[in-house]
Short mmCIF file of C-alpha atoms and ligand atoms in Angstrom, two decimals:
data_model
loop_
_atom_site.label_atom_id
_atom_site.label_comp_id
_atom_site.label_asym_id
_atom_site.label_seq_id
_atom_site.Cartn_x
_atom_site.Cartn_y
_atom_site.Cartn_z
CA UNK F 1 155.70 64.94 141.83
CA UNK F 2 155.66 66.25 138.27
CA UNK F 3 152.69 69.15 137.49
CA UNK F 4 150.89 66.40 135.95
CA UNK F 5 151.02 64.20 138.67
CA UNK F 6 149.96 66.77 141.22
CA UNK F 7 146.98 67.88 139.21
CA UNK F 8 145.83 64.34 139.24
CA UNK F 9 145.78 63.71 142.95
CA UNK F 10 144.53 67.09 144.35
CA UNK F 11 142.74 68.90 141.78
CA UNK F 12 138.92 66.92 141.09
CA UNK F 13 138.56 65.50 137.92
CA UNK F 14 136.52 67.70 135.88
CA UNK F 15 138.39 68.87 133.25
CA UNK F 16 139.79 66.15 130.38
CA UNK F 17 143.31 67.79 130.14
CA UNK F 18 145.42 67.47 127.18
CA UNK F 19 149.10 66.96 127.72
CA UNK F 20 150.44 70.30 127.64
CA UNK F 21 151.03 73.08 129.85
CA UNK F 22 151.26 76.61 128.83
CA UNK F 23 153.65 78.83 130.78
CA UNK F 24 153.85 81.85 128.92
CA UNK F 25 152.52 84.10 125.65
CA UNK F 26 152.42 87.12 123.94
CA UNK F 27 149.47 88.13 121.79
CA UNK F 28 148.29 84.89 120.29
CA UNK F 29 151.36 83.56 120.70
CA UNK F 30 152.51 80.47 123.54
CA UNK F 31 155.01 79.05 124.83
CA UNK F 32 154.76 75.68 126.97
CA UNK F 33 156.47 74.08 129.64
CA UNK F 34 159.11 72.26 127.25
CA UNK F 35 159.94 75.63 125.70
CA UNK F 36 157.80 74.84 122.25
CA UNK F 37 155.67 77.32 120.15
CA UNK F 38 152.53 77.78 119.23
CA UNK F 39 149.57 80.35 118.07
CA UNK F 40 146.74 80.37 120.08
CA UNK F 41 143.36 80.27 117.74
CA UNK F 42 141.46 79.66 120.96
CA UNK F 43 142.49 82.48 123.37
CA UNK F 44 141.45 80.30 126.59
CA UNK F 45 138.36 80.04 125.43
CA UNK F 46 137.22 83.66 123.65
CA UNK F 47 138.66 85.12 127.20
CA UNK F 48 142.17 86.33 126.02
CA UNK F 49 140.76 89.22 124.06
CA UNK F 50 143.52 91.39 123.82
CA UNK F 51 146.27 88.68 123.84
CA UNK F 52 148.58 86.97 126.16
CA UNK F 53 150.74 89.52 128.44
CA UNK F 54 149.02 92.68 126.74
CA UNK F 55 151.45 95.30 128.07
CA UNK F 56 148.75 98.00 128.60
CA UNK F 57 146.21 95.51 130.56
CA UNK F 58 149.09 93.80 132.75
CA UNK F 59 150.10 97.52 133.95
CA UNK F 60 146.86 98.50 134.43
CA UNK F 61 146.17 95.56 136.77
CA UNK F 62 149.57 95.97 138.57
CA UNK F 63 149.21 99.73 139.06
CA UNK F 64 145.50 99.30 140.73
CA UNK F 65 146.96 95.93 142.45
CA UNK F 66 149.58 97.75 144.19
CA UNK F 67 146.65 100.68 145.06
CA UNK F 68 143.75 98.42 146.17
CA UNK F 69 142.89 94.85 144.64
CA UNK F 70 139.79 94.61 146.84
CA UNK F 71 137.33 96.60 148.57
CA UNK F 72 133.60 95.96 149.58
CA UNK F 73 130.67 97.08 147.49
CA UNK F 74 129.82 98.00 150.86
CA UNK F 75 131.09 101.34 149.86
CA UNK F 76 131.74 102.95 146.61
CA UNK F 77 134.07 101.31 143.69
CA UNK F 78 135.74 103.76 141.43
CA UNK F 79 137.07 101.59 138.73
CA UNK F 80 133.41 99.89 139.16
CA UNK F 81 131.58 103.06 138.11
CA UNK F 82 134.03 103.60 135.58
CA UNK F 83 133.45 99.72 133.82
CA UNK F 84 129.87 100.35 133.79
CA UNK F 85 129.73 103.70 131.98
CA UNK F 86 132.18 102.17 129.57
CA UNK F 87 130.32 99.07 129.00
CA UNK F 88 126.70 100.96 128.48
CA UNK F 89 128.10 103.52 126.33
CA UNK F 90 129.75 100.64 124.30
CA UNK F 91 126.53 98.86 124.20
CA UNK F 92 124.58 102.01 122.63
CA UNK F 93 121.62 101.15 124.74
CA UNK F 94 119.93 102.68 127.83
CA UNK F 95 120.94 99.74 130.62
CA UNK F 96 122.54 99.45 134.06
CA UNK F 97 125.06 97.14 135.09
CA UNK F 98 125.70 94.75 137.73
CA UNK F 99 129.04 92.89 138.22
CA UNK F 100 129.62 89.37 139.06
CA UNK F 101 132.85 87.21 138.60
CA UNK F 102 131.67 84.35 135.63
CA UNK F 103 129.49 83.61 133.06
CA UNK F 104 127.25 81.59 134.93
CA UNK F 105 127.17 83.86 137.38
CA UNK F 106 125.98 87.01 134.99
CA UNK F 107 122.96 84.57 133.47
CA UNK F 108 122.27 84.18 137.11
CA UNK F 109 121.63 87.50 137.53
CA UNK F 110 119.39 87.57 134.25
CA UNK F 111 117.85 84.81 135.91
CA UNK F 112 116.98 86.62 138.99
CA UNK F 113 115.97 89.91 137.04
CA UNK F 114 113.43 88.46 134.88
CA UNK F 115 111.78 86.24 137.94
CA UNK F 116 111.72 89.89 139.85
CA UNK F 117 110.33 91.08 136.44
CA UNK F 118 107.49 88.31 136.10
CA UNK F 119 106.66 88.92 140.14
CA UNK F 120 103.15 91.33 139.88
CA UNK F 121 100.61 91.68 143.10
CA UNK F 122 97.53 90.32 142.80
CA UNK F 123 98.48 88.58 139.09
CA UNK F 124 99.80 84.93 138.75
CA UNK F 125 103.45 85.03 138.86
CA UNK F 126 105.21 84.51 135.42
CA UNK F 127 108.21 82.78 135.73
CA UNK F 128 109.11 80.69 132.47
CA UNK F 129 112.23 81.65 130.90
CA UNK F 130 112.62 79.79 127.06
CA UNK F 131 116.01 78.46 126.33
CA UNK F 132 117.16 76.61 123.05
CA UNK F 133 118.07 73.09 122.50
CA UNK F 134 121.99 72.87 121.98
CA UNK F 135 122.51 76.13 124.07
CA UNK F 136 124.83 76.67 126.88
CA UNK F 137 124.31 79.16 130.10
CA UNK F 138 126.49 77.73 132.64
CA UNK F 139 127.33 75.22 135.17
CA UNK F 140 125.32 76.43 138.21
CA UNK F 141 122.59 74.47 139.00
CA UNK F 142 120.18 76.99 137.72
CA UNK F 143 122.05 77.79 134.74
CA UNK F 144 122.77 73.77 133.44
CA UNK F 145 118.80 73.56 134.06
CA UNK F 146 119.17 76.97 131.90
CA UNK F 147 121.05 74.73 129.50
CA UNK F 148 119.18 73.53 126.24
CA UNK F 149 121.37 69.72 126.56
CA UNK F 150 119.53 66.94 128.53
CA UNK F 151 122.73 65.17 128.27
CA UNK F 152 123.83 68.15 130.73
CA UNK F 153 120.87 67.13 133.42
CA UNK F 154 122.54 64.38 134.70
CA UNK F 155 123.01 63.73 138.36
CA UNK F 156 122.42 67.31 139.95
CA UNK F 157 118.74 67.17 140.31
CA UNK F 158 116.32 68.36 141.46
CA UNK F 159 116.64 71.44 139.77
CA UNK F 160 114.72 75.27 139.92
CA UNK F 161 111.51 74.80 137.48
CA UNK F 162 110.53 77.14 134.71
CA UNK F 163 113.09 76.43 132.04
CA UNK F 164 111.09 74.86 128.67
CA UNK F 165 113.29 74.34 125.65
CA UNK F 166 112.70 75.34 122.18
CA UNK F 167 114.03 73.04 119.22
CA UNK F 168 114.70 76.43 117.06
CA UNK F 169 113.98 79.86 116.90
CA UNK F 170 110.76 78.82 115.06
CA UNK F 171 109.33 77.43 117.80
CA UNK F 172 109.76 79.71 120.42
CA UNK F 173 106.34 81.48 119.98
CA UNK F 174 104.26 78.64 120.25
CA UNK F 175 105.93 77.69 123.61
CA UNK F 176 104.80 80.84 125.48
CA UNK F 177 101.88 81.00 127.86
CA UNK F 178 100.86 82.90 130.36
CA UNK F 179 103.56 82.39 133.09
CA UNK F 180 106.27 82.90 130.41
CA UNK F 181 108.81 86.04 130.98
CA UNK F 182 111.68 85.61 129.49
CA UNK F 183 114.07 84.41 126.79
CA UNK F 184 117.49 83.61 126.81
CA UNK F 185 119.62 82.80 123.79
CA UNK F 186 123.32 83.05 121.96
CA UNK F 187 122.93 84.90 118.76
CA UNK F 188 125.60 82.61 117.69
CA UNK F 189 125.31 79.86 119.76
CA UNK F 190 129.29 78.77 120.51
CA UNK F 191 129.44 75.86 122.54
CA UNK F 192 126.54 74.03 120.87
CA UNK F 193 128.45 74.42 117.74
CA UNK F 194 129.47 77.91 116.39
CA UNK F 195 125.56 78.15 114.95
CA UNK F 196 124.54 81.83 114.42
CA UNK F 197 120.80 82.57 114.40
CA UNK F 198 119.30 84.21 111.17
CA UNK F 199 118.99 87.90 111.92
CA UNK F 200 115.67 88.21 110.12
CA UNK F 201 114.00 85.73 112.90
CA UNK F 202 115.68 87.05 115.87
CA UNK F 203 114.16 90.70 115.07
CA UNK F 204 110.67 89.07 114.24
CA UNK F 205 111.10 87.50 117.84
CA UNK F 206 112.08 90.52 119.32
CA UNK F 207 108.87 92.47 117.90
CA UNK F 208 106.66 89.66 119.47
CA UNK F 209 108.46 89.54 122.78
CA UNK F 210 107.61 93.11 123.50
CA UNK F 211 104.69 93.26 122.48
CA UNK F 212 104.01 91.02 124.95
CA UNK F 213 106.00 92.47 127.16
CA UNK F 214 108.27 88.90 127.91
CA UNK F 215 112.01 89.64 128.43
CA UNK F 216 114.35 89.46 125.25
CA UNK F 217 118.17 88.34 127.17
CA UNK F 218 121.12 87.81 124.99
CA UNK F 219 123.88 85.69 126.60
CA UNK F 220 126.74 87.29 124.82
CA UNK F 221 129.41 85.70 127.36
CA UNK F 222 130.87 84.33 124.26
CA UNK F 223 130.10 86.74 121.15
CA UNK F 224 130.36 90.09 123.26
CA UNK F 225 133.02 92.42 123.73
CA UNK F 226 133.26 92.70 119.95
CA UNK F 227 133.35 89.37 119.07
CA UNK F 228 131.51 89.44 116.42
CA UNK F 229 132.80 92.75 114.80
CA UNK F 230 130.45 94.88 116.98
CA UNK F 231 130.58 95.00 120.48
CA UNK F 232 127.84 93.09 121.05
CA UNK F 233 126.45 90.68 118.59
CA UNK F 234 122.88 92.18 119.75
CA UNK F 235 124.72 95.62 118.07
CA UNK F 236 125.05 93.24 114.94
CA UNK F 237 121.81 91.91 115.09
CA UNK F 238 120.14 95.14 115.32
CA UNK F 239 118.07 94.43 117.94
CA UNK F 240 117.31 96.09 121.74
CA UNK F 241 117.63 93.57 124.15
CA UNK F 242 115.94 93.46 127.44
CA UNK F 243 119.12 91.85 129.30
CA UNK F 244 122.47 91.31 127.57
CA UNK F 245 125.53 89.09 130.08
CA UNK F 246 129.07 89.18 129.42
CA UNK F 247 131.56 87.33 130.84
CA UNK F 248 135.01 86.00 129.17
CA UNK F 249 136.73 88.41 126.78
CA UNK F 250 135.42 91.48 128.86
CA UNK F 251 138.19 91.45 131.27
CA UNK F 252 140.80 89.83 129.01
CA UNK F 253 141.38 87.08 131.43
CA UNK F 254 140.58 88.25 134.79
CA UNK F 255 137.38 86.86 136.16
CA UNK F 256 134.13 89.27 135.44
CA UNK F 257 131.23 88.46 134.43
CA UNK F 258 128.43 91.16 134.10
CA UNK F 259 124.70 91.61 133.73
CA UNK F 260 123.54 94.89 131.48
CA UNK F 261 119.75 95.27 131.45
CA UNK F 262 117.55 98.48 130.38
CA UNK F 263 114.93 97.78 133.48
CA UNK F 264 117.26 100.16 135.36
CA UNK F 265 115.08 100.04 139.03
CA UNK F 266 114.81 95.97 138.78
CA UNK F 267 116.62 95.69 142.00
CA UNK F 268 116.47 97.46 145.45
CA UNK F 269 119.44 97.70 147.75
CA UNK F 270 119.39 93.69 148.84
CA UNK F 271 118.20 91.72 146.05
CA UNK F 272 121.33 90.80 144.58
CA UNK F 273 124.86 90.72 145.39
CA UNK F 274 128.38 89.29 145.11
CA UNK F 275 131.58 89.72 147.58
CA UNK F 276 134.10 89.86 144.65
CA UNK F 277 131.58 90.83 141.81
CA UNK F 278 132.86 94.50 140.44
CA UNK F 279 136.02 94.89 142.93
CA UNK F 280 138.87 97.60 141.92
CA UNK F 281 141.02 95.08 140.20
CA UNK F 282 138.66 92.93 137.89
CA UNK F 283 136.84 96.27 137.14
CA UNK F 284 140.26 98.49 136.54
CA UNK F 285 141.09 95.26 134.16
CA UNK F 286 137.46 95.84 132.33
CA UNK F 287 138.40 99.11 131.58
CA UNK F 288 141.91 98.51 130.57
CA UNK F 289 140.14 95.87 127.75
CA UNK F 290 137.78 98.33 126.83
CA UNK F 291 140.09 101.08 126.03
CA UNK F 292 142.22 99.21 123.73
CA UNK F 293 139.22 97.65 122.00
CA UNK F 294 137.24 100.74 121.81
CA UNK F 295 140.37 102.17 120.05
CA UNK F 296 141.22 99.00 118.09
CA UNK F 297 138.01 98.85 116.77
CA UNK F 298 138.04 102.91 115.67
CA UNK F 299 141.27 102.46 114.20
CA UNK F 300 139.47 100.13 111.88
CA UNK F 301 142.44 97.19 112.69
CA UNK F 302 139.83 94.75 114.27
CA UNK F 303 138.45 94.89 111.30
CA UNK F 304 141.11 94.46 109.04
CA UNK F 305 142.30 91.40 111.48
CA UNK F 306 138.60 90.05 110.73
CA UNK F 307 138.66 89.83 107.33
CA UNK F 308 142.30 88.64 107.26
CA UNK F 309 141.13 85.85 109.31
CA UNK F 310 138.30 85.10 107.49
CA UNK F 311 140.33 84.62 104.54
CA UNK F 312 142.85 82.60 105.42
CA UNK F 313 139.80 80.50 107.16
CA UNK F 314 138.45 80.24 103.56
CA UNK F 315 141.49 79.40 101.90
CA UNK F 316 141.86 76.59 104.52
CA UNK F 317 138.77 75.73 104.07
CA UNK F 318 138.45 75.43 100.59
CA UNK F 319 142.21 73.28 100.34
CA UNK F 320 140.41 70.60 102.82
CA UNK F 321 136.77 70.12 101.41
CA UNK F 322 137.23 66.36 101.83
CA UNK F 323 137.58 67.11 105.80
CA UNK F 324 135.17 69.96 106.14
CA UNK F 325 131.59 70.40 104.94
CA UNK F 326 130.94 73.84 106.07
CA UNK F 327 132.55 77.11 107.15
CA UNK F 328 130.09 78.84 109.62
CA UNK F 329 130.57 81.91 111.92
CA UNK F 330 130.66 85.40 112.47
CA UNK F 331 133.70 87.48 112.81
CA UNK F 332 136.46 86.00 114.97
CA UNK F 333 133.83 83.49 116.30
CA UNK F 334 134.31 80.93 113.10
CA UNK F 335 134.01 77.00 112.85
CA UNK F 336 134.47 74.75 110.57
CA UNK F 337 131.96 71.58 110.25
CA UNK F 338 133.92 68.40 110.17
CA UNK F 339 133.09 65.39 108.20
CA UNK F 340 132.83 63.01 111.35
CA UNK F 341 133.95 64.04 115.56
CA UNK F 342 136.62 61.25 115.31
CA UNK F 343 138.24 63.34 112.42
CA UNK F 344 137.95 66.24 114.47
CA UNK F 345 139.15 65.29 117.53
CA UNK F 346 142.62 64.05 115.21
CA UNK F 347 142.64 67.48 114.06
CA UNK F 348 143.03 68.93 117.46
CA UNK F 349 145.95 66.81 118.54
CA UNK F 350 147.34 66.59 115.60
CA UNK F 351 147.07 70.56 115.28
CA UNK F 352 148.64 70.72 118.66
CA UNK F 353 151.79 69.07 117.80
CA UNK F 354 152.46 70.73 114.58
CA UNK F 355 152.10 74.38 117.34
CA UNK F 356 148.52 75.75 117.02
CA UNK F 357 145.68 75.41 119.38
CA UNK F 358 142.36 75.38 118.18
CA UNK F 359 139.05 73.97 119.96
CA UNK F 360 135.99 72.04 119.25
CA UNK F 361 132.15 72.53 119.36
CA UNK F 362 129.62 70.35 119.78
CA UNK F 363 130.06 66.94 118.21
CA UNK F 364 131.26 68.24 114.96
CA UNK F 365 132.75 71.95 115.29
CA UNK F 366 136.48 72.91 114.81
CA UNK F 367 135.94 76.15 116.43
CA UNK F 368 138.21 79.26 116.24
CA UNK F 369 138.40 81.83 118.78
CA UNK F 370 141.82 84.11 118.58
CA UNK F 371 142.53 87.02 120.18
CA UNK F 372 140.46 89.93 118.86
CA UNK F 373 144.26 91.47 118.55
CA UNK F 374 145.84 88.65 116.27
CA UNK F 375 148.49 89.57 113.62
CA UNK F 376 148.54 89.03 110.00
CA UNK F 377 152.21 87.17 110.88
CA UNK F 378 150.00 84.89 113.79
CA UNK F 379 147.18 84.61 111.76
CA UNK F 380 149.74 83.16 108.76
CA UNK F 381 151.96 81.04 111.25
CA UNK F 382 148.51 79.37 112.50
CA UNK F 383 147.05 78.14 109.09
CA UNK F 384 150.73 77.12 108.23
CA UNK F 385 150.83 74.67 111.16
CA UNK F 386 147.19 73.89 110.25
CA UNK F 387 148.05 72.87 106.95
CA UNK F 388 150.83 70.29 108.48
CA UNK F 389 148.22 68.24 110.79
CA UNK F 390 146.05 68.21 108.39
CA UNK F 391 148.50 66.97 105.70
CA UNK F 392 149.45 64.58 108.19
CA UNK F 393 145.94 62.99 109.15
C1 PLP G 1 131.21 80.11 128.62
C2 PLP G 1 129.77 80.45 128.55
C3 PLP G 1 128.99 80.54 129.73
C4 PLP G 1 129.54 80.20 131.09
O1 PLP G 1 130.54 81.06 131.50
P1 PLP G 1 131.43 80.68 132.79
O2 PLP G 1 132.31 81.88 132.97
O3 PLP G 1 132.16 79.43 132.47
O4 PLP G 1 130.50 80.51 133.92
C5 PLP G 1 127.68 80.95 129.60
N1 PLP G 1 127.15 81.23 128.40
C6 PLP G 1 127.86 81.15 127.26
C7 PLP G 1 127.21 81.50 125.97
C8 PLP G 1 129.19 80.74 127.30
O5 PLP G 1 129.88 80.64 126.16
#
């Protein structure tokens, strides 16, 4: 049986595939099972942060790999310790972290630390957590419910209670009562559609939040790890978040996923936990990822590699205004709005064949993701191949 053939009869149906299999890269560059090229605008999705085989991460996972790949968190976790300090310092703010091994998994633990949070004696129990419509927090049970998409509430019920769904930022306020004590949002919400809130409102909602003492939590699994140009988009947005998760580009392909939150005594020895969450390797590979972006970003390349995305996004944009209606984004987390999803979807493949893989969001997004470490050559080679699906709609 071919690859393709295998995947089909052992490996559940989840995923639609597209016909290609990747074997191999370097930087944002990939090479598939037939031996073709292409640039990677997607980077798995936001998760290769520091590009394919990055020489300094792959020897700092096989150098702790051939030390220790796993130990309990039974005991103590050097590389663990290490991640943490790394990732608050980073951050700016005052915050402990906790490691888990996904996305999901990290708004999980938000999850938990703002039910903990909303849990006073002798008061009634605040438990509400606000979410926005067209947001995504995972594919737990808890975190689809978490999920601003009905379409996403399908099948898996019944589900925990307390999640109530704003239509906008705007309407957040007016949805909080008494048993609400949280919020969760994207600052640029990525699956839903590369759609970046206006800073302006997010700090107005952060003033109200604490002065009524609810939870602000940023899920930046997507725009973290200096996404956005910052580290964190909450860095960008100026604001001081309660809880901030972080999942894909923060180990630059090996599974993490980690919770950061300033209510440092939240949890007592027992509360929370993960077998893998924070072990030598996935942490040693955090701290690989946040060396060379800590020093990319001081070097001032990230962002030089920003804006020379950004304008050959433009450019593209602007040649193709009878495809595209709008360029949205922030730093390497871009879209472009396409006139109609079957156009988009033709884009894709068509983008594919001429050797450059680039995603979608929501019904109408061409979304762009590359490698925070993408070359002006990769960034050039991409548009180029771009240029020929397009041409060739
Ligand atoms: C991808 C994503 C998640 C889920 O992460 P997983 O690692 O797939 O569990 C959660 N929130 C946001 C904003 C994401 O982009």
């Amino acid at each position: 049986m071919n690859i393709q053939e295998l995947d089909k009869k052992f490996v559940l149906g989840t995923y639609a595939r597209a016909d290609v299999e990747f074997v191999s890269g370097k930087n944002a560059r990939l090479v598939d099972a037939n031996g073709k090229h292409y640039i990677d605008f997607a980077a798995g999705i936001a998760v290769v942060s520091v590009g394919h085989a990055n020489e300094r991460l792959s020897n700092a996972i096989c150098e702790q790999a051939k030390k220790m790949i796993h130990m309990s968190n039974l005991y103590y976790i050097a590389p663990q310790a290490k991640a943490a300090q790394k990732l608050v310092e980073a951050s700016g703010y005052d915050m402990k972290c906790f490691f888990g091994n996904s996305g999901a998994e990290a708004n999980e633990g938000a999850i938990k630390i703002a039910r903990k949070y909303g849990e006073k004696d002798g008061e009634a129990k605040r438990y509400k957590i606000i979410t926005l419509d067209h947001s995504f927090h995972g594919r737990t049970i808890t975190t689809v419910k978490a999920t601003g998409q009905a379409s996403m509430h399908n099948y898996f019920g019944p589900f925990p209670d307390g999640f109530v769904y704003a239509k906008d930022i705007d309407e957040i306020e007016s949805l909080i009562d008494a048993h609400t004590v949280a919020v969760m949002i994207e600052l640029v919400q990525g699956e839903g559609g590369v759609q970046p809130l206006e800073k302006e409102k997010v700090q107005a909602l952060a003033k109200i939040l604490k002065e009524k003492d609810i939870l602000l939590m940023i899920d930046e699994v997507q725009t973290g790890v200096y996404r956005t140009g910052k580290f964190l988009a909450s860095n960008l947005y100026e604001i001081e978040p309660d809880v901030v998760t972080l999942a894909k580009g923060v180990g630059g392909g090996v599974p993490v996923g980690v919770v950061m939150t300033g209510k440092k005594d939240i949890f007592n020895a027992g509360d929370h936990g993960s077998t893998f969450g924070g072990n030598n390797l996935c942490t040693a590979a955090i701290c690989e990822v946040m060396d060379i972006l800590n020093e990319y970003d001081g070097s001032g390349e990230l962002e030089i590699g920003m804006i020379m995305f950004d304008k050959a996004l433009e450019k593209f944009y602007n040649a193709n205004t009878n495809l595209f209606t709008q360029k949205v984004g922030v730093g390497m987390i871009a879209g472009l709005r396409v006139k109609d999803a079957d156009t988009l979807v033709n884009i894709i493949i068509k983008a594919r064949q001429e050797g450059v893989i680039v995603l979608r969001a929501g019904k109408n997004t061409l979304r762009f993701l590359p490698p925070l470490t993408i070359t002006k050559e990769e960034i050039d080679e991409g548009f180029k191949a771009l240029n020929r699906a397009v041409a060739a709609l």
